[in-house]
């Protein structure tokens, strides 16, 4: 498990398959909050929502990139929407 204090605002989040998942807004406890701007719902014109990912999915942090242990699609399937 990684030290989540190394995850910073605006870092790119990618799946184990190298596919873009989102951009870090901030870390909220054991969850990573992603920005609204590149939420999947902004791509269909519906307006974005914040999504959260379990911080336990982090496989490694390298430079400005957070790589997950799950593929991008699996990570998206685990999204928890902000209330």
PDB file of N, CA and C in Angstrom, residues 19-81:
ATOM      1  N   UNK A  19      -4.702   3.318 -19.739  1.00  0.00           N
ATOM      2  CA  UNK A  19      -5.804   4.166 -20.205  1.00  0.00           C
ATOM      3  C   UNK A  19      -6.151   5.204 -19.125  1.00  0.00           C
ATOM      4  N   UNK A  20      -6.355   6.448 -19.575  1.00  0.00           N
ATOM      5  CA  UNK A  20      -6.687   7.562 -18.678  1.00  0.00           C
ATOM      6  C   UNK A  20      -8.015   7.301 -17.958  1.00  0.00           C
ATOM      7  N   UNK A  21      -7.999   7.486 -16.629  1.00  0.00           N
ATOM      8  CA  UNK A  21      -9.207   7.310 -15.814  1.00  0.00           C
ATOM      9  C   UNK A  21      -9.737   8.662 -15.357  1.00  0.00           C
ATOM     10  N   UNK A  22      -8.848   9.581 -15.015  1.00  0.00           N
ATOM     11  CA  UNK A  22      -9.275  10.881 -14.522  1.00  0.00           C
ATOM     12  C   UNK A  22      -8.096  11.695 -14.039  1.00  0.00           C
ATOM     13  N   UNK A  23      -8.416  12.791 -13.342  1.00  0.00           N
ATOM     14  CA  UNK A  23      -7.428  13.699 -12.787  1.00  0.00           C
ATOM     15  C   UNK A  23      -7.764  13.903 -11.313  1.00  0.00           C
ATOM     16  N   UNK A  24      -6.750  13.861 -10.475  1.00  0.00           N
ATOM     17  CA  UNK A  24      -6.963  13.996  -9.027  1.00  0.00           C
ATOM     18  C   UNK A  24      -7.441  15.401  -8.680  1.00  0.00           C
ATOM     19  N   UNK A  25      -8.528  15.470  -7.932  1.00  0.00           N
ATOM     20  CA  UNK A  25      -8.974  16.719  -7.314  1.00  0.00           C
ATOM     21  C   UNK A  25      -8.296  16.807  -5.949  1.00  0.00           C
ATOM     22  N   UNK A  26      -8.471  15.767  -5.137  1.00  0.00           N
ATOM     23  CA  UNK A  26      -7.748  15.644  -3.865  1.00  0.00           C
ATOM     24  C   UNK A  26      -7.997  14.262  -3.272  1.00  0.00           C
ATOM     25  N   UNK A  27      -7.280  13.959  -2.192  1.00  0.00           N
ATOM     26  CA  UNK A  27      -7.484  12.700  -1.486  1.00  0.00           C
ATOM     27  C   UNK A  27      -8.384  12.991  -0.296  1.00  0.00           C
ATOM     28  N   UNK A  28      -9.418  12.190  -0.151  1.00  0.00           N
ATOM     29  CA  UNK A  28     -10.399  12.353   0.912  1.00  0.00           C
ATOM     30  C   UNK A  28     -10.407  11.066   1.730  1.00  0.00           C
ATOM     31  N   UNK A  29      -9.574  11.009   2.760  1.00  0.00           N
ATOM     32  CA  UNK A  29      -9.465   9.791   3.562  1.00  0.00           C
ATOM     33  C   UNK A  29      -8.849   8.671   2.755  1.00  0.00           C
ATOM     34  N   UNK A  30      -9.603   7.602   2.580  1.00  0.00           N
ATOM     35  CA  UNK A  30      -9.133   6.439   1.815  1.00  0.00           C
ATOM     36  C   UNK A  30      -9.708   6.421   0.399  1.00  0.00           C
ATOM     37  N   UNK A  31     -10.120   7.601  -0.080  1.00  0.00           N
ATOM     38  CA  UNK A  31     -10.665   7.708  -1.430  1.00  0.00           C
ATOM     39  C   UNK A  31      -9.961   8.830  -2.188  1.00  0.00           C
ATOM     40  N   UNK A  32      -9.838   8.645  -3.484  1.00  0.00           N
ATOM     41  CA  UNK A  32      -9.291   9.677  -4.355  1.00  0.00           C
ATOM     42  C   UNK A  32     -10.463  10.333  -5.067  1.00  0.00           C
ATOM     43  N   UNK A  33     -10.600  11.636  -4.872  1.00  0.00           N
ATOM     44  CA  UNK A  33     -11.663  12.385  -5.539  1.00  0.00           C
ATOM     45  C   UNK A  33     -11.120  12.873  -6.872  1.00  0.00           C
ATOM     46  N   UNK A  34     -11.831  12.574  -7.951  1.00  0.00           N
ATOM     47  CA  UNK A  34     -11.429  12.993  -9.289  1.00  0.00           C
ATOM     48  C   UNK A  34     -12.146  14.283  -9.674  1.00  0.00           C
ATOM     49  N   UNK A  35     -11.509  15.072 -10.526  1.00  0.00           N
ATOM     50  CA  UNK A  35     -12.114  16.332 -10.962  1.00  0.00           C
ATOM     51  C   UNK A  35     -13.364  16.069 -11.800  1.00  0.00           C
ATOM     52  N   UNK A  36     -14.246  17.043 -11.813  1.00  0.00           N
ATOM     53  CA  UNK A  36     -15.454  16.953 -12.626  1.00  0.00           C
ATOM     54  C   UNK A  36     -15.123  17.079 -14.107  1.00  0.00           C
ATOM     55  N   UNK A  37     -14.092  17.855 -14.421  1.00  0.00           N
ATOM     56  CA  UNK A  37     -13.801  18.209 -15.815  1.00  0.00           C
ATOM     57  C   UNK A  37     -13.578  17.024 -16.722  1.00  0.00           C
ATOM     58  N   UNK A  38     -13.024  15.924 -16.198  1.00  0.00           N
ATOM     59  CA  UNK A  38     -12.887  14.807 -17.105  1.00  0.00           C
ATOM     60  C   UNK A  38     -13.630  13.589 -16.644  1.00  0.00           C
ATOM     61  N   UNK A  39     -14.743  13.883 -16.022  1.00  0.00           N
ATOM     62  CA  UNK A  39     -15.690  12.843 -15.651  1.00  0.00           C
ATOM     63  C   UNK A  39     -16.315  12.265 -16.920  1.00  0.00           C
ATOM     64  N   UNK A  40     -16.615  10.975 -16.949  1.00  0.00           N
ATOM     65  CA  UNK A  40     -17.237  10.385 -18.145  1.00  0.00           C
ATOM     66  C   UNK A  40     -18.514  11.106 -18.569  1.00  0.00           C
ATOM     67  N   UNK A  41     -19.258  11.674 -17.629  1.00  0.00           N
ATOM     68  CA  UNK A  41     -20.524  12.315 -17.989  1.00  0.00           C
ATOM     69  C   UNK A  41     -20.327  13.639 -18.727  1.00  0.00           C
ATOM     70  N   UNK A  42     -19.121  14.247 -18.659  1.00  0.00           N
ATOM     71  CA  UNK A  42     -18.905  15.493 -19.398  1.00  0.00           C
ATOM     72  C   UNK A  42     -18.766  15.213 -20.879  1.00  0.00           C
ATOM     73  N   UNK A  43     -18.464  13.986 -21.234  1.00  0.00           N
ATOM     74  CA  UNK A  43     -18.245  13.656 -22.633  1.00  0.00           C
ATOM     75  C   UNK A  43     -19.551  13.416 -23.378  1.00  0.00           C
ATOM     76  N   UNK A  44     -20.648  13.287 -22.662  1.00  0.00           N
ATOM     77  CA  UNK A  44     -21.934  13.124 -23.340  1.00  0.00           C
ATOM     78  C   UNK A  44     -22.792  14.384 -23.210  1.00  0.00           C
ATOM     79  N   UNK A  45     -22.159  15.484 -22.757  1.00  0.00           N
ATOM     80  CA  UNK A  45     -22.853  16.758 -22.670  1.00  0.00           C
ATOM     81  C   UNK A  45     -23.751  16.907 -21.455  1.00  0.00           C
ATOM     82  N   UNK A  46     -23.674  15.986 -20.510  1.00  0.00           N
ATOM     83  CA  UNK A  46     -24.558  16.024 -19.355  1.00  0.00           C
ATOM     84  C   UNK A  46     -23.980  16.796 -18.173  1.00  0.00           C
ATOM     85  N   UNK A  47     -22.761  17.268 -18.271  1.00  0.00           N
ATOM     86  CA  UNK A  47     -22.156  17.956 -17.135  1.00  0.00           C
ATOM     87  C   UNK A  47     -21.491  16.961 -16.213  1.00  0.00           C
ATOM     88  N   UNK A  48     -20.375  17.364 -15.648  1.00  0.00           N
ATOM     89  CA  UNK A  48     -19.587  16.432 -14.856  1.00  0.00           C
ATOM     90  C   UNK A  48     -20.011  16.329 -13.413  1.00  0.00           C
ATOM     91  N   UNK A  49     -19.596  15.253 -12.804  1.00  0.00           N
ATOM     92  CA  UNK A  49     -19.780  15.022 -11.375  1.00  0.00           C
ATOM     93  C   UNK A  49     -18.444  14.555 -10.838  1.00  0.00           C
ATOM     94  N   UNK A  50     -18.224  14.827  -9.573  1.00  0.00           N
ATOM     95  CA  UNK A  50     -17.032  14.281  -8.939  1.00  0.00           C
ATOM     96  C   UNK A  50     -17.246  12.779  -8.746  1.00  0.00           C
ATOM     97  N   UNK A  51     -16.193  12.024  -8.966  1.00  0.00           N
ATOM     98  CA  UNK A  51     -16.224  10.597  -8.704  1.00  0.00           C
ATOM     99  C   UNK A  51     -15.095  10.263  -7.741  1.00  0.00           C
ATOM    100  N   UNK A  52     -15.281   9.212  -6.969  1.00  0.00           N
ATOM    101  CA  UNK A  52     -14.272   8.760  -6.025  1.00  0.00           C
ATOM    102  C   UNK A  52     -13.819   7.359  -6.395  1.00  0.00           C
ATOM    103  N   UNK A  53     -12.534   7.116  -6.167  1.00  0.00           N
ATOM    104  CA  UNK A  53     -11.953   5.784  -6.327  1.00  0.00           C
ATOM    105  C   UNK A  53     -11.339   5.364  -5.004  1.00  0.00           C
ATOM    106  N   UNK A  54     -11.380   4.087  -4.668  1.00  0.00           N
ATOM    107  CA  UNK A  54     -10.704   3.624  -3.454  1.00  0.00           C
ATOM    108  C   UNK A  54      -9.193   3.837  -3.596  1.00  0.00           C
ATOM    109  N   UNK A  55      -8.573   4.461  -2.609  1.00  0.00           N
ATOM    110  CA  UNK A  55      -7.125   4.705  -2.658  1.00  0.00           C
ATOM    111  C   UNK A  55      -6.345   3.392  -2.651  1.00  0.00           C
ATOM    112  N   UNK A  56      -6.967   2.322  -2.210  1.00  0.00           N
ATOM    113  CA  UNK A  56      -6.319   1.021  -2.206  1.00  0.00           C
ATOM    114  C   UNK A  56      -6.029   0.483  -3.603  1.00  0.00           C
ATOM    115  N   UNK A  57      -6.597   1.100  -4.632  1.00  0.00           N
ATOM    116  CA  UNK A  57      -6.338   0.674  -6.005  1.00  0.00           C
ATOM    117  C   UNK A  57      -4.995   1.167  -6.534  1.00  0.00           C
ATOM    118  N   UNK A  58      -4.341   2.074  -5.800  1.00  0.00           N
ATOM    119  CA  UNK A  58      -3.082   2.649  -6.273  1.00  0.00           C
ATOM    120  C   UNK A  58      -1.990   1.587  -6.283  1.00  0.00           C
ATOM    121  N   UNK A  59      -1.407   1.362  -7.455  1.00  0.00           N
ATOM    122  CA  UNK A  59      -0.308   0.408  -7.594  1.00  0.00           C
ATOM    123  C   UNK A  59       1.030   1.121  -7.460  1.00  0.00           C
ATOM    124  N   UNK A  60       1.134   2.312  -8.073  1.00  0.00           N
ATOM    125  CA  UNK A  60       2.370   3.084  -7.959  1.00  0.00           C
ATOM    126  C   UNK A  60       2.119   4.539  -8.298  1.00  0.00           C
ATOM    127  N   UNK A  61       3.022   5.369  -7.818  1.00  0.00           N
ATOM    128  CA  UNK A  61       2.993   6.795  -8.112  1.00  0.00           C
ATOM    129  C   UNK A  61       4.336   7.120  -8.744  1.00  0.00           C
ATOM    130  N   UNK A  62       4.272   7.674  -9.951  1.00  0.00           N
ATOM    131  CA  UNK A  62       5.503   8.006 -10.655  1.00  0.00           C
ATOM    132  C   UNK A  62       5.364   9.386 -11.268  1.00  0.00           C
ATOM    133  N   UNK A  63       6.165  10.314 -10.820  1.00  0.00           N
ATOM    134  CA  UNK A  63       6.075  11.689 -11.321  1.00  0.00           C
ATOM    135  C   UNK A  63       4.712  12.273 -11.028  1.00  0.00           C
ATOM    136  N   UNK A  64       4.008  12.688 -12.086  1.00  0.00           N
ATOM    137  CA  UNK A  64       2.673  13.273 -11.906  1.00  0.00           C
ATOM    138  C   UNK A  64       1.571  12.298 -12.301  1.00  0.00           C
ATOM    139  N   UNK A  65       1.881  11.002 -12.204  1.00  0.00           N
ATOM    140  CA  UNK A  65       0.914   9.980 -12.612  1.00  0.00           C
ATOM    141  C   UNK A  65       0.672   8.972 -11.499  1.00  0.00           C
ATOM    142  N   UNK A  66      -0.599   8.680 -11.274  1.00  0.00           N
ATOM    143  CA  UNK A  66      -1.017   7.633 -10.341  1.00  0.00           C
ATOM    144  C   UNK A  66      -1.470   6.449 -11.194  1.00  0.00           C
ATOM    145  N   UNK A  67      -0.790   5.324 -11.061  1.00  0.00           N
ATOM    146  CA  UNK A  67      -1.169   4.117 -11.813  1.00  0.00           C
ATOM    147  C   UNK A  67      -1.935   3.204 -10.860  1.00  0.00           C
ATOM    148  N   UNK A  68      -3.074   2.720 -11.346  1.00  0.00           N
ATOM    149  CA  UNK A  68      -3.926   1.844 -10.555  1.00  0.00           C
ATOM    150  C   UNK A  68      -3.586   0.376 -10.811  1.00  0.00           C
ATOM    151  N   UNK A  69      -3.998  -0.483  -9.901  1.00  0.00           N
ATOM    152  CA  UNK A  69      -3.810  -1.919 -10.082  1.00  0.00           C
ATOM    153  C   UNK A  69      -4.929  -2.514 -10.924  1.00  0.00           C
ATOM    154  N   UNK A  70      -5.995  -1.752 -11.138  1.00  0.00           N
ATOM    155  CA  UNK A  70      -7.138  -2.196 -11.943  1.00  0.00           C
ATOM    156  C   UNK A  70      -7.071  -1.543 -13.326  1.00  0.00           C
ATOM    157  N   UNK A  71      -7.666  -2.188 -14.317  1.00  0.00           N
ATOM    158  CA  UNK A  71      -7.764  -1.562 -15.635  1.00  0.00           C
ATOM    159  C   UNK A  71      -8.664  -0.328 -15.531  1.00  0.00           C
ATOM    160  N   UNK A  72      -8.585   0.529 -16.524  1.00  0.00           N
ATOM    161  CA  UNK A  72      -9.403   1.741 -16.517  1.00  0.00           C
ATOM    162  C   UNK A  72     -10.888   1.403 -16.422  1.00  0.00           C
ATOM    163  N   UNK A  73     -11.347   0.425 -17.207  1.00  0.00           N
ATOM    164  CA  UNK A  73     -12.767   0.069 -17.180  1.00  0.00           C
ATOM    165  C   UNK A  73     -13.179  -0.473 -15.817  1.00  0.00           C
ATOM    166  N   UNK A  74     -12.335  -1.299 -15.207  1.00  0.00           N
ATOM    167  CA  UNK A  74     -12.650  -1.812 -13.869  1.00  0.00           C
ATOM    168  C   UNK A  74     -12.697  -0.678 -12.855  1.00  0.00           C
ATOM    169  N   UNK A  75     -11.802   0.284 -12.986  1.00  0.00           N
ATOM    170  CA  UNK A  75     -11.800   1.427 -12.077  1.00  0.00           C
ATOM    171  C   UNK A  75     -13.076   2.248 -12.241  1.00  0.00           C
ATOM    172  N   UNK A  76     -13.471   2.506 -13.492  1.00  0.00           N
ATOM    173  CA  UNK A  76     -14.705   3.262 -13.748  1.00  0.00           C
ATOM    174  C   UNK A  76     -15.906   2.523 -13.166  1.00  0.00           C
ATOM    175  N   UNK A  77     -15.895   1.199 -13.257  1.00  0.00           N
ATOM    176  CA  UNK A  77     -16.985   0.403 -12.683  1.00  0.00           C
ATOM    177  C   UNK A  77     -17.056   0.545 -11.165  1.00  0.00           C
ATOM    178  N   UNK A  78     -15.939   0.942 -10.540  1.00  0.00           N
ATOM    179  CA  UNK A  78     -15.892   1.101  -9.085  1.00  0.00           C
ATOM    180  C   UNK A  78     -16.150   2.531  -8.635  1.00  0.00           C
ATOM    181  N   UNK A  79     -16.381   3.453  -9.586  1.00  0.00           N
ATOM    182  CA  UNK A  79     -16.636   4.839  -9.227  1.00  0.00           C
ATOM    183  C   UNK A  79     -17.759   4.940  -8.206  1.00  0.00           C
ATOM    184  N   UNK A  80     -17.533   5.824  -7.260  1.00  0.00           N
ATOM    185  CA  UNK A  80     -18.553   6.190  -6.289  1.00  0.00           C
ATOM    186  C   UNK A  80     -18.807   7.666  -6.522  1.00  0.00           C
ATOM    187  N   UNK A  81     -20.038   8.048  -6.847  1.00  0.00           N
ATOM    188  CA  UNK A  81     -20.324   9.448  -7.133  1.00  0.00           C
ATOM    189  C   UNK A  81     -20.442  10.249  -5.860  1.00  0.00           C
TER     190      UNK A  81
END
